[in-house]
XYZ file of C-alpha atoms in Angstrom:
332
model
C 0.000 0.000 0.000
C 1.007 3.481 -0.693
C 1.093 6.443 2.199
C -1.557 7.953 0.464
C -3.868 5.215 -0.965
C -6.644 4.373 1.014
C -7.302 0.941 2.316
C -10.444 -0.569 0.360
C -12.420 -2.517 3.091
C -14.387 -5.668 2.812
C -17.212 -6.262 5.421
C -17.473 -9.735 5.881
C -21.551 -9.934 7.646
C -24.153 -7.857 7.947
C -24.950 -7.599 11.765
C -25.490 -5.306 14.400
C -21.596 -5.077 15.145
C -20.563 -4.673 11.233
C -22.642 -1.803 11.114
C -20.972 0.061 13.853
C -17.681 -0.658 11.932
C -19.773 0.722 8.534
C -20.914 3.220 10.234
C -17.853 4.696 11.535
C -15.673 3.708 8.868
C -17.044 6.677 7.107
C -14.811 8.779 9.086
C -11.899 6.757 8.143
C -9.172 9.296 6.982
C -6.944 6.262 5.540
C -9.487 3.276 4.546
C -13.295 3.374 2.625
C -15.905 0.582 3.152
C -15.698 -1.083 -0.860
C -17.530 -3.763 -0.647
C -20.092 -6.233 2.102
C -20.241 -10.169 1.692
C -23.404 -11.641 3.975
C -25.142 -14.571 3.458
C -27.433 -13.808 0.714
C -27.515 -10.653 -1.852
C -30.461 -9.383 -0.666
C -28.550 -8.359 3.210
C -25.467 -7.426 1.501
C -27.258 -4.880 -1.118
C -29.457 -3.838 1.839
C -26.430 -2.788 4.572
C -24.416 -1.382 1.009
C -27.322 0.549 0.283
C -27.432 1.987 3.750
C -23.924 2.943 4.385
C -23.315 3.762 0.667
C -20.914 0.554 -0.243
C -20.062 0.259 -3.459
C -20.014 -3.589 -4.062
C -22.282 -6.130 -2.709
C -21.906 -9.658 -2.876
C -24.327 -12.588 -1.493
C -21.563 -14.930 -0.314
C -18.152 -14.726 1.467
C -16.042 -16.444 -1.520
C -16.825 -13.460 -3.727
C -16.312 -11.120 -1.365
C -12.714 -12.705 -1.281
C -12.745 -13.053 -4.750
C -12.410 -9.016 -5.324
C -9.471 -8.154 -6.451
C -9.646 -4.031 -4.702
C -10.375 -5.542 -1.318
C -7.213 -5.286 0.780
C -8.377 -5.730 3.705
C -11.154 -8.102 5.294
C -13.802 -7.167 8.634
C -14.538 -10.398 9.798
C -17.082 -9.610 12.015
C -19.875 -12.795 12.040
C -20.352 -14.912 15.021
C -17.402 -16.727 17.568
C -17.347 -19.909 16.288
C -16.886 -18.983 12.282
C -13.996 -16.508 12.796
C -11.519 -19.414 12.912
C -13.035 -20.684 10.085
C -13.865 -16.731 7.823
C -9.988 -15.516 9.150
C -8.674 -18.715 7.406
C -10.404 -17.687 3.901
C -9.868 -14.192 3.722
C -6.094 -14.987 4.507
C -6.427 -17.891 2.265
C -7.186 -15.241 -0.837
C -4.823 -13.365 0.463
C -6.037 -10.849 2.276
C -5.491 -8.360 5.474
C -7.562 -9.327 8.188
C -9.418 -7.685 11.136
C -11.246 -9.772 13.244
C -13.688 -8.783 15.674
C -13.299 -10.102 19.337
C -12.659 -12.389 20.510
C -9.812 -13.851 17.970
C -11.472 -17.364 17.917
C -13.442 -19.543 20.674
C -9.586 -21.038 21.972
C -6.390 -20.903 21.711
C -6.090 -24.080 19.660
C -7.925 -22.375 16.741
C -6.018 -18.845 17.082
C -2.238 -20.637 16.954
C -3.525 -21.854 13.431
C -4.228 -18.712 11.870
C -0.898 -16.968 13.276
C 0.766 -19.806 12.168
C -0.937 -19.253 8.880
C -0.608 -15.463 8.492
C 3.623 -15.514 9.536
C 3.780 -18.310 7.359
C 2.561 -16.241 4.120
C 3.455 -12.791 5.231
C 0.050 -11.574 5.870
C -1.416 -8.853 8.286
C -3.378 -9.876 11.190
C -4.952 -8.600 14.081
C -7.679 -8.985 16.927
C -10.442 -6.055 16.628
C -9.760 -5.105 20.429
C -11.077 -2.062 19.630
C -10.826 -0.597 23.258
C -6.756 -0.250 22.486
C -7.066 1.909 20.032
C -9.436 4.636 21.766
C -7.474 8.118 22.655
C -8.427 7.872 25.856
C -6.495 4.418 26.549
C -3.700 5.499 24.426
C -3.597 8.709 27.076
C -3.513 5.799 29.629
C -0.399 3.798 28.191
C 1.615 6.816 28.153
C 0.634 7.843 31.711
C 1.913 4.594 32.835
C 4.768 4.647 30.242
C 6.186 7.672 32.001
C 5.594 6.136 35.218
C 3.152 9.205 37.101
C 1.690 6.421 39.922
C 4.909 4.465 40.134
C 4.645 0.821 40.509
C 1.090 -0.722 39.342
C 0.097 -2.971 42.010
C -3.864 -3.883 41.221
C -5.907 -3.553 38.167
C -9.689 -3.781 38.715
C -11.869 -3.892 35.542
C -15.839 -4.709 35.348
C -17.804 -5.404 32.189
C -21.599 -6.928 32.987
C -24.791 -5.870 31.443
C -28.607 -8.007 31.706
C -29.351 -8.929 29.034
C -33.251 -10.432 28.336
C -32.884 -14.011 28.813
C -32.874 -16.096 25.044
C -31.706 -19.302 25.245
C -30.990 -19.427 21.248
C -29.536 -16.384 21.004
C -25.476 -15.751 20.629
C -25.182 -14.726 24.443
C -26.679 -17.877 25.949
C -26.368 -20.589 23.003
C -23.705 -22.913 23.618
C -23.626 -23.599 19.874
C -22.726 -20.012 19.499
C -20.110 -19.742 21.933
C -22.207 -17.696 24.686
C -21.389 -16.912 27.674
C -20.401 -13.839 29.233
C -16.367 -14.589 29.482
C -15.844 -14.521 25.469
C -18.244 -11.528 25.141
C -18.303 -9.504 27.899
C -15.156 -10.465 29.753
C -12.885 -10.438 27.554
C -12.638 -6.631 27.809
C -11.421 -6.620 31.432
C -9.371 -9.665 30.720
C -7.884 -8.095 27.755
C -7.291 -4.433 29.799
C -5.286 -6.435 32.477
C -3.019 -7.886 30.146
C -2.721 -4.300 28.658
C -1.387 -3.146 31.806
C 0.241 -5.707 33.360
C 0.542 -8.469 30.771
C -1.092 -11.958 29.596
C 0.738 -14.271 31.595
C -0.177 -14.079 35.295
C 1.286 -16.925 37.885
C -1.605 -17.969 39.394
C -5.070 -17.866 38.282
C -8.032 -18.021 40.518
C -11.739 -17.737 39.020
C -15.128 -19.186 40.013
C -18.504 -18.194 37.046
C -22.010 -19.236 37.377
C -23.420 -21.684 34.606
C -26.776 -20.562 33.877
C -29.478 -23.042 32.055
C -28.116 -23.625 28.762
C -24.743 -24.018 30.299
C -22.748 -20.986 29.840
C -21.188 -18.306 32.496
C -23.827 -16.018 32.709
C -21.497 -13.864 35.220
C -17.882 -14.716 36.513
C -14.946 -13.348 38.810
C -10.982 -13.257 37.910
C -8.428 -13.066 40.139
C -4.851 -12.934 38.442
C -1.870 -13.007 40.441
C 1.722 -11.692 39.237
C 5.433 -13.045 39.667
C 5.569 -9.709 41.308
C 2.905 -10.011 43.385
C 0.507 -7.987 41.411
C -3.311 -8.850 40.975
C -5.818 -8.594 38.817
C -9.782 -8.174 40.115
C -11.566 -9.106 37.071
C -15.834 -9.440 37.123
C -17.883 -9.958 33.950
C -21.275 -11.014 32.883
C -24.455 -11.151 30.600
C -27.129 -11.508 33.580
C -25.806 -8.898 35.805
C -25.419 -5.236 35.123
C -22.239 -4.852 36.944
C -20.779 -1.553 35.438
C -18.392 -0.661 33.268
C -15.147 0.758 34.738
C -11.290 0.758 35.624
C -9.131 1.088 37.789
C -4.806 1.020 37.813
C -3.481 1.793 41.298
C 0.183 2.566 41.740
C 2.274 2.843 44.494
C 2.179 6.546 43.560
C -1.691 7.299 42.791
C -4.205 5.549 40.484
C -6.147 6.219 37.090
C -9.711 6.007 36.646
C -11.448 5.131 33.008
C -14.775 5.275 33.415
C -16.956 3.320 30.825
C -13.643 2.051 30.071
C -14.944 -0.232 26.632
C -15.564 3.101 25.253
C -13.815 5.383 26.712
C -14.062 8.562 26.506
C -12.139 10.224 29.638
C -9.729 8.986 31.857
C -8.659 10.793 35.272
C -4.929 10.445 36.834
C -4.934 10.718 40.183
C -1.167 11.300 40.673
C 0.661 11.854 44.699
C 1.085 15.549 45.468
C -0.572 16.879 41.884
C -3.960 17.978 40.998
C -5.911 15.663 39.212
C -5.730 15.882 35.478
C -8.742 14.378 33.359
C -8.401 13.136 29.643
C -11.454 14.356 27.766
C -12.273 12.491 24.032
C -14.740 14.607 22.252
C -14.803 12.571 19.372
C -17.976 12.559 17.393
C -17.232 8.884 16.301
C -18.738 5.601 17.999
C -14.699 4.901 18.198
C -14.009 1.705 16.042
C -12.626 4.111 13.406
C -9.215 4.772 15.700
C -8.784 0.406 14.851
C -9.128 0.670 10.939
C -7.167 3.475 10.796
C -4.712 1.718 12.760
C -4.417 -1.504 10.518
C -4.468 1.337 7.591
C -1.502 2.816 8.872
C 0.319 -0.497 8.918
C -0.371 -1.893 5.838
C 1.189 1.493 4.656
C 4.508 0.774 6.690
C 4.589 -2.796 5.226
C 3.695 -4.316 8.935
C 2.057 -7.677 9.150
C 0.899 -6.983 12.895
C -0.029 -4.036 15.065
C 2.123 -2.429 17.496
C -0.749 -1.891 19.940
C -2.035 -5.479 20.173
C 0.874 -7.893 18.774
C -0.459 -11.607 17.532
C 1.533 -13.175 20.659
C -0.562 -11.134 23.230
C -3.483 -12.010 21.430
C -2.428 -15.596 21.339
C -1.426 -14.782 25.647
C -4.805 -13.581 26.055
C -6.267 -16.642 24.321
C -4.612 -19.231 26.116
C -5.513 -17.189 29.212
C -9.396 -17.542 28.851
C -8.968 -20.992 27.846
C -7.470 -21.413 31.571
C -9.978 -19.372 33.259
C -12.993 -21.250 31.999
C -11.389 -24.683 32.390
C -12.129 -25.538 35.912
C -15.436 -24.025 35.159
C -15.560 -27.048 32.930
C -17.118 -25.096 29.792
C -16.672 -26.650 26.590
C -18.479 -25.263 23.840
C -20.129 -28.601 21.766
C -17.948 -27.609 18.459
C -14.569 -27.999 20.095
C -12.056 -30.255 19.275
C -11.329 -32.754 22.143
C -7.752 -32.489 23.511
């Protein structure tokens, strides 16, 4: 890709979460929304029509098949994006993938594999990286203003009305509030104080159709710091973060989409990050794989393959003594 070309996107779906990515994509100073695969014409031309997409196509193959598509939205349900990623990189093509990566770890070690293998960009849609007001975060903690972090608390739970066949609850699906709600905190701990904890404590609750409807994380570090992690579908349980340092703390309230973020530093006044963006804020993540296919990168700086794969491995550990296995996975 040149500096100056924009990025032609393919939306692969037609959901609720592709058309926040549509929808913001418009404001996209580096990438355009070219063309929508779904699984018939009449969705695709539909969701083009409404966010003014040039191409429309009624299956995923000739989505792929377009030769101006550089790079690929994967954004249908958990347990296809193993399965979608290894197409669109298949054709050849740069891939986004919405959250989370792939149901386990298994599944995610075969796409890396894949997309080192033939040179090809990759990267988990954690869009919550990529938001100004986390970025403000990294370099507060970069530059050390509350010293040593010694505990990360992050909540993500909402209620959701109770459907059994629906993605949050269906086992077939790969429901359950750890791979949908809680992978946000998870994800924000291993932001701030990595993917690979020493010892991991967690208990859920396994509603009627067998999934964690809510669940608690505690992570402890070689260094003795911890991780208070909550999540869940049933429970509205808020929405916010915390970093405490041996020299203050930071505050992200809302933190999924964040859009302020207060240090609370020893001895100074408190200073407050405000993001007045007019954007839902999944533009800051295309424009982010924009900017490195322009550099020639085949992975983002912000949320490297190996964390993902970290972060993988790490929810495959904290459901295991839950004993949740979705009925699709492979048996070890």
């Amino acid at each position: 890709m040149g500096e100056t070309a924009k990025i032609k996107w393919g939306i692969m779906a037609s959901g609720w979460i592709a058309e926040q990515f549509a929808e913001d994509l418009a404001h996209a100073g580096n990438g355009e929304a070219y063309a929508v695969g779904s699984r018939s014409l009449e969705k695709a031309k539909a969701f083009a029509d409404k966010y003014r997409i040039p191409q429309a196509y009624g299956s995923y193959e000739e989505l792929l098949a377009d030769a101006n598509v550089d790079a690929v939205y994967v954004a249908t349900p958990h347990p296809l994006h193993k399965d979608n990623v290894m197409l669109a990189l298949r054709a050849g093509k740069a891939v986004l993938c919405e959250k989370p990566f792939t149901v386990n770890s298994a599944e995610l070690e075969e796409l890396v594999a894949y997309a080192r293998e033939r040179k090809l960009f990759l990267m988990e849609a954690m869009w919550t990286r990529f938001l100004p007001a986390i970025r403000r975060v990294r370099e507060w903690l970069a530059a050390g203003r509350i010293g040593e972090v010694r505990l990360v608390k992050a909540d993500f739970g909402f209620r959701a009305d109770w459907n059994p066949a629906g993605r949050l609850f269906n086992p077939e699906l790969g429901g359950g509030a750890l791979l949908d709600a809680g992978i946000y905190p998870v994800s924000f701990a291993a932001m701030v104080l990595g993917a690979n904890p020493q010892h991991i404590q967690s208990t859920a609750h396994l509603g009627e159709t067998g999934v964690d409807e809510h669940f608690s994380v505690l992570l402890t570090y070689e260094g003795g710091q911890i991780a208070s992690l909550n999540g869940g579908v049933r429970l509205a349980i808020g929405n916010d973060a915390y970093i405490h340092g041996t020299q203050g703390k930071i505050y992200v309230p809302g933190f999924l989409n964040a859009k302020t973020a207060t240090l609370y530093a020893d001895g100074e006044e408190a200073e407050t990050f405000v993001d007045d963006r007019a954007t839902k804020g999944y533009v800051f993540e295309a424009e982010a794989v924009g900017r490195a296919l322009s550099a020639g990168l085949t992975e983002s700086a912000e949320i490297p393959l190996d964390e993902s794969l970290a972060i993988m491995r790490l929810l495959d550990k904290i459901r295991e003594p839950w004993g949740l296995r979705y009925p699709f996975e492979k048996q070890a």
